[in-house]
mmCIF file of C-alpha atoms in Angstrom:
data_model
loop_
_atom_site.group_PDB
_atom_site.id
_atom_site.type_symbol
_atom_site.label_atom_id
_atom_site.label_comp_id
_atom_site.label_asym_id
_atom_site.label_seq_id
_atom_site.Cartn_x
_atom_site.Cartn_y
_atom_site.Cartn_z
ATOM 1 C CA MET A 1 79.005 126.448 99.233
ATOM 2 C CA SER A 2 79.112 123.031 100.825
ATOM 3 C CA VAL A 3 81.401 120.042 101.204
ATOM 4 C CA THR A 4 78.598 117.823 99.880
ATOM 5 C CA ASP A 5 79.491 116.162 96.566
ATOM 6 C CA ARG A 6 83.060 117.511 96.720
ATOM 7 C CA THR A 7 85.899 115.154 95.794
ATOM 8 C CA ILE A 8 88.510 115.315 98.538
ATOM 9 C CA VAL A 9 91.902 113.623 98.548
ATOM 10 C CA LEU A 10 93.352 112.724 101.939
ATOM 11 C CA ALA A 11 96.971 111.848 101.196
ATOM 12 C CA GLY A 12 98.606 109.616 103.782
ATOM 13 C CA ALA A 13 95.309 109.063 105.553
ATOM 14 C CA THR A 14 95.931 106.031 107.755
ATOM 15 C CA SER A 15 96.467 108.031 110.967
ATOM 16 C CA GLY A 16 93.817 108.794 113.554
ATOM 17 C CA SER A 17 93.269 112.189 111.932
ATOM 18 C CA GLY A 18 92.778 110.536 108.569
ATOM 19 C CA LEU A 19 90.168 108.201 109.990
ATOM 20 C CA ALA A 20 88.318 111.028 111.733
ATOM 21 C CA LEU A 21 88.341 113.204 108.611
ATOM 22 C CA SER A 22 87.228 110.356 106.375
ATOM 23 C CA ARG A 23 84.311 109.519 108.632
ATOM 24 C CA ALA A 24 83.131 113.117 108.897
ATOM 25 C CA LEU A 25 83.540 113.943 105.221
ATOM 26 C CA VAL A 26 81.747 110.799 104.064
ATOM 27 C CA GLU A 27 78.912 111.526 106.477
ATOM 28 C CA ALA A 28 78.744 115.074 105.060
ATOM 29 C CA GLY A 29 78.237 113.684 101.570
ATOM 30 C CA ALA A 30 81.720 114.128 100.148
ATOM 31 C CA ARG A 31 83.554 111.685 97.929
ATOM 32 C CA VAL A 32 86.714 110.837 99.861
ATOM 33 C CA ILE A 33 89.823 109.422 98.210
ATOM 34 C CA ALA A 34 92.136 108.114 100.946
ATOM 35 C CA THR A 35 95.706 107.116 100.142
ATOM 36 C CA GLY A 36 98.187 104.992 101.995
ATOM 37 C CA ARG A 37 101.165 102.777 101.275
ATOM 38 C CA THR A 38 99.506 99.419 102.001
ATOM 39 C CA ALA A 39 96.073 98.012 101.234
ATOM 40 C CA GLU A 40 95.879 96.492 104.719
ATOM 41 C CA ARG A 41 96.168 99.837 106.497
ATOM 42 C CA LEU A 42 93.583 101.364 104.169
ATOM 43 C CA GLU A 43 90.876 98.833 104.987
ATOM 44 C CA PRO A 44 89.467 100.788 107.984
ATOM 45 C CA LEU A 45 89.050 103.793 105.672
ATOM 46 C CA ARG A 46 87.287 101.687 103.069
ATOM 47 C CA ALA A 47 84.952 100.455 105.797
ATOM 48 C CA LEU A 48 84.017 104.075 106.527
ATOM 49 C CA GLY A 49 82.963 104.612 102.916
ATOM 50 C CA ALA A 50 86.105 106.193 101.503
ATOM 51 C CA GLU A 51 87.564 105.141 98.190
ATOM 52 C CA VAL A 52 91.094 103.932 98.812
ATOM 53 C CA GLU A 53 94.226 104.127 96.694
ATOM 54 C CA VAL A 54 97.564 102.490 97.430
ATOM 55 C CA ALA A 55 99.811 105.426 96.606
ATOM 56 C CA ASP A 56 102.838 107.188 98.086
ATOM 57 C CA ALA A 57 101.900 110.711 99.178
ATOM 58 C CA THR A 58 105.562 111.732 99.231
ATOM 59 C CA SER A 59 106.153 110.786 95.582
ATOM 60 C CA LEU A 60 105.441 113.299 92.829
ATOM 61 C CA GLU A 61 105.215 110.462 90.303
ATOM 62 C CA SER A 62 102.675 108.562 92.407
ATOM 63 C CA MET A 63 100.569 111.634 93.118
ATOM 64 C CA THR A 64 100.674 112.801 89.487
ATOM 65 C CA ASP A 65 99.447 109.379 88.379
ATOM 66 C CA LEU A 66 96.621 109.558 90.908
ATOM 67 C CA ALA A 67 95.681 113.072 89.820
ATOM 68 C CA ALA A 68 95.494 111.967 86.178
ATOM 69 C CA ARG A 69 93.184 109.072 87.072
ATOM 70 C CA LEU A 70 90.887 111.109 89.311
ATOM 71 C CA GLY A 71 90.411 114.136 87.077
ATOM 72 C CA ALA A 72 88.236 116.654 88.909
ATOM 73 C CA VAL A 73 89.278 117.238 92.536
ATOM 74 C CA ASP A 74 88.028 119.877 94.965
ATOM 75 C CA ALA A 75 90.422 119.506 97.890
ATOM 76 C CA VAL A 76 93.732 117.922 98.810
ATOM 77 C CA ILE A 77 94.922 117.508 102.387
ATOM 78 C CA PRO A 78 98.303 115.844 102.969
ATOM 79 C CA LEU A 79 98.355 114.135 106.363
ATOM 80 C CA VAL A 80 101.848 112.651 106.477
ATOM 81 C CA GLY A 81 103.341 113.593 109.830
ATOM 82 C CA GLY A 82 105.262 112.445 112.862
ATOM 83 C CA TRP A 83 107.406 113.934 115.600
ATOM 84 C CA ARG A 84 110.947 113.425 116.820
ATOM 85 C CA GLY A 85 112.661 115.714 119.261
ATOM 86 C CA GLY A 86 114.453 116.240 122.525
ATOM 87 C CA GLY A 87 118.090 116.491 123.502
ATOM 88 C CA GLY A 88 118.425 120.209 122.930
ATOM 89 C CA LEU A 89 120.079 121.585 119.823
ATOM 90 C CA ALA A 90 122.945 119.091 120.049
ATOM 91 C CA GLY A 91 120.416 116.268 120.072
ATOM 92 C CA GLN A 92 118.862 117.219 116.736
ATOM 93 C CA SER A 93 120.255 114.329 114.727
ATOM 94 C CA ASP A 94 120.416 113.973 110.965
ATOM 95 C CA ALA A 95 118.479 110.726 111.289
ATOM 96 C CA ASP A 96 115.638 112.470 113.084
ATOM 97 C CA PHE A 97 115.595 115.241 110.476
ATOM 98 C CA ALA A 98 115.460 112.683 107.667
ATOM 99 C CA ALA A 99 112.580 110.899 109.403
ATOM 100 C CA LEU A 100 110.599 114.146 109.534
ATOM 101 C CA LEU A 101 111.205 115.185 105.920
ATOM 102 C CA PRO A 102 108.440 112.990 104.391
ATOM 103 C CA ALA A 103 105.896 115.454 105.780
ATOM 104 C CA LEU A 104 107.406 118.218 103.642
ATOM 105 C CA ASP A 105 107.788 115.842 100.708
ATOM 106 C CA ALA A 106 104.064 115.098 100.855
ATOM 107 C CA VAL A 107 103.158 118.799 100.858
ATOM 108 C CA ARG A 108 105.362 119.387 97.817
ATOM 109 C CA ALA A 109 104.241 116.309 95.876
ATOM 110 C CA THR A 110 100.511 116.682 96.429
ATOM 111 C CA SER A 111 100.371 120.416 95.748
ATOM 112 C CA ARG A 112 102.321 120.066 92.522
ATOM 113 C CA ALA A 113 100.370 117.070 91.265
ATOM 114 C CA PHE A 114 96.928 118.530 91.938
ATOM 115 C CA ASP A 115 97.607 122.210 91.243
ATOM 116 C CA SER A 116 95.707 122.407 87.960
ATOM 117 C CA ALA A 117 92.790 120.348 89.284
ATOM 118 C CA LEU A 118 92.369 122.580 92.334
ATOM 119 C CA ARG A 119 92.507 125.739 90.225
ATOM 120 C CA ALA A 120 89.894 124.268 87.886
ATOM 121 C CA SER A 121 87.498 123.463 90.737
ATOM 122 C CA SER A 122 84.676 125.860 91.553
ATOM 123 C CA ALA A 123 86.053 125.940 95.109
ATOM 124 C CA GLY A 124 89.427 124.198 95.300
ATOM 125 C CA ARG A 125 91.082 123.857 98.683
ATOM 126 C CA PHE A 126 94.607 122.828 99.713
ATOM 127 C CA ALA A 127 95.278 122.550 103.439
ATOM 128 C CA ILE A 128 98.103 121.293 105.628
ATOM 129 C CA VAL A 129 98.436 120.545 109.312
ATOM 130 C CA SER A 130 101.312 122.431 110.919
ATOM 131 C CA SER A 131 102.331 123.238 114.472
ATOM 132 C CA THR A 132 102.405 126.213 116.795
ATOM 133 C CA ALA A 133 106.091 125.298 117.198
ATOM 134 C CA VAL A 134 106.721 127.290 114.025
ATOM 135 C CA GLY A 135 105.792 130.458 115.894
ATOM 136 C CA ARG A 136 107.939 129.585 118.916
ATOM 137 C CA PRO A 137 110.582 127.016 117.977
ATOM 138 C CA LEU A 138 112.484 125.354 120.807
ATOM 139 C CA ALA A 139 115.987 123.903 120.686
ATOM 140 C CA GLY A 140 114.725 120.400 121.447
ATOM 141 C CA GLY A 141 112.287 120.547 118.545
ATOM 142 C CA ALA A 142 114.384 122.458 116.018
ATOM 143 C CA ASN A 143 114.238 119.688 113.402
ATOM 144 C CA TYR A 144 110.477 119.467 113.709
ATOM 145 C CA ALA A 145 109.894 123.218 113.643
ATOM 146 C CA ALA A 146 112.189 123.598 110.632
ATOM 147 C CA VAL A 147 110.269 121.008 108.602
ATOM 148 C CA LYS A 148 106.916 122.486 109.609
ATOM 149 C CA GLY A 149 108.179 125.989 108.811
ATOM 150 C CA ALA A 150 109.261 124.859 105.364
ATOM 151 C CA SER A 151 105.889 123.172 104.831
ATOM 152 C CA GLU A 152 104.113 126.397 105.751
ATOM 153 C CA ALA A 153 106.296 128.417 103.372
ATOM 154 C CA TRP A 154 105.496 126.009 100.547
ATOM 155 C CA THR A 155 101.775 126.149 101.317
ATOM 156 C CA ARG A 156 101.819 129.936 101.291
ATOM 157 C CA ALA A 157 103.612 129.792 97.931
ATOM 158 C CA VAL A 158 100.733 127.622 96.706
ATOM 159 C CA ALA A 159 98.380 130.387 97.850
ATOM 160 C CA GLN A 160 100.327 132.995 95.892
ATOM 161 C CA GLY A 161 100.245 130.726 92.854
ATOM 162 C CA PHE A 162 96.468 130.408 93.080
ATOM 163 C CA ALA A 163 96.084 134.190 93.335
ATOM 164 C CA LYS A 164 98.479 134.909 90.462
ATOM 165 C CA ALA A 165 96.808 132.376 88.170
ATOM 166 C CA ALA A 166 93.416 133.983 88.809
ATOM 167 C CA ARG A 167 94.784 137.484 88.167
ATOM 168 C CA ASP A 168 96.557 136.427 84.988
ATOM 169 C CA ALA A 169 93.398 134.784 83.654
ATOM 170 C CA ASP A 170 91.250 137.714 84.830
ATOM 171 C CA VAL A 171 88.884 135.381 86.660
ATOM 172 C CA PRO A 172 87.646 135.356 90.266
ATOM 173 C CA LEU A 173 89.852 133.518 92.764
ATOM 174 C CA ARG A 174 88.248 130.147 93.422
ATOM 175 C CA ALA A 175 91.075 128.150 95.025
ATOM 176 C CA ALA A 176 92.531 128.673 98.482
ATOM 177 C CA SER A 177 95.576 127.306 100.283
ATOM 178 C CA VAL A 178 95.429 127.208 104.085
ATOM 179 C CA VAL A 179 97.674 126.313 107.025
ATOM 180 C CA PHE A 180 96.187 124.781 110.168
ATOM 181 C CA ARG A 181 98.388 125.102 113.259
ATOM 182 C CA ALA A 182 97.936 122.945 116.332
ATOM 183 C CA LYS A 183 99.835 122.636 119.597
ATOM 184 C CA ALA A 184 98.611 119.082 120.132
ATOM 185 C CA LEU A 185 96.425 117.901 117.287
ATOM 186 C CA ASP A 186 92.850 117.092 118.263
ATOM 187 C CA PRO A 187 91.210 115.278 115.323
ATOM 188 C CA ALA A 188 87.805 116.707 116.250
ATOM 189 C CA SER A 189 89.130 120.260 115.969
ATOM 190 C CA LEU A 190 90.706 119.476 112.598
ATOM 191 C CA VAL A 191 87.464 117.938 111.334
ATOM 192 C CA ALA A 192 85.481 121.057 112.228
ATOM 193 C CA ARG A 193 87.941 123.346 110.436
ATOM 194 C CA VAL A 194 88.105 121.173 107.319
ATOM 195 C CA LEU A 195 84.327 121.019 107.052
ATOM 196 C CA ALA A 196 84.301 124.831 107.318
ATOM 197 C CA LEU A 197 86.685 125.303 104.375
ATOM 198 C CA TRP A 198 83.691 125.879 102.119
ATOM 199 C CA ASP A 199 81.990 128.358 104.457
ATOM 200 C CA ALA A 200 84.198 131.206 103.220
ATOM 201 C CA ASP A 201 85.071 132.540 99.783
ATOM 202 C CA ALA A 202 88.531 131.746 98.484
ATOM 203 C CA VAL A 203 89.523 135.422 98.499
ATOM 204 C CA ASP A 204 88.974 135.547 102.280
ATOM 205 C CA LEU A 205 90.496 132.131 102.968
ATOM 206 C CA ASN A 206 93.567 132.015 100.748
ATOM 207 C CA ASP A 207 96.939 132.280 102.529
ATOM 208 C CA GLN A 208 95.393 132.125 105.989
ATOM 209 C CA ILE A 209 97.094 130.550 109.009
ATOM 210 C CA ILE A 210 94.396 129.172 111.305
ATOM 211 C CA THR A 211 95.118 127.974 114.849
ATOM 212 C CA LEU A 212 93.097 124.944 115.841
ATOM 213 C CA ASP A 213 91.291 124.888 119.179
#
């Protein structure tokens, strides 16, 4: 299998990681659909060869509309993120928690909107970027670790859904849901792992937690 000719949705792609992934995937021959909230911020992605869509990755309605317009999709990677922390447990404010929640919202919205498309693909892939903080949460980053932990739980539920759907239909598992964990995200490391998503069969990849270099 190969990433070439795959249709890949990068939801919330205007970060440095989104730019790096778009560049690498386009160069590898993939069709990249990059979303963001403003046309202006999407222009650098368009310049790289990605197709751009002004759409809210945290909105189920927006993502469902996009999924209906795109039809066949082979991979979805939500990239909404951010970090707030410090101040120990007492310093974990409600405002900081609310600011971090869009990352979880994006995981939920994109996975729900594109579930049927990914299961219909010959090699569907859903992947999120999480943090090693989930494995060792600290008081000063409790809000962040909690949101990332919830995102991982949701992504693993997606994996179980893929497996159950294949069993119920008595067909081979073709879709996989994966968690990437990073201590400090290096876009180059993420790019290498995303490109490798089609190097393994779904049965070996589904529900895996992969630590980035």
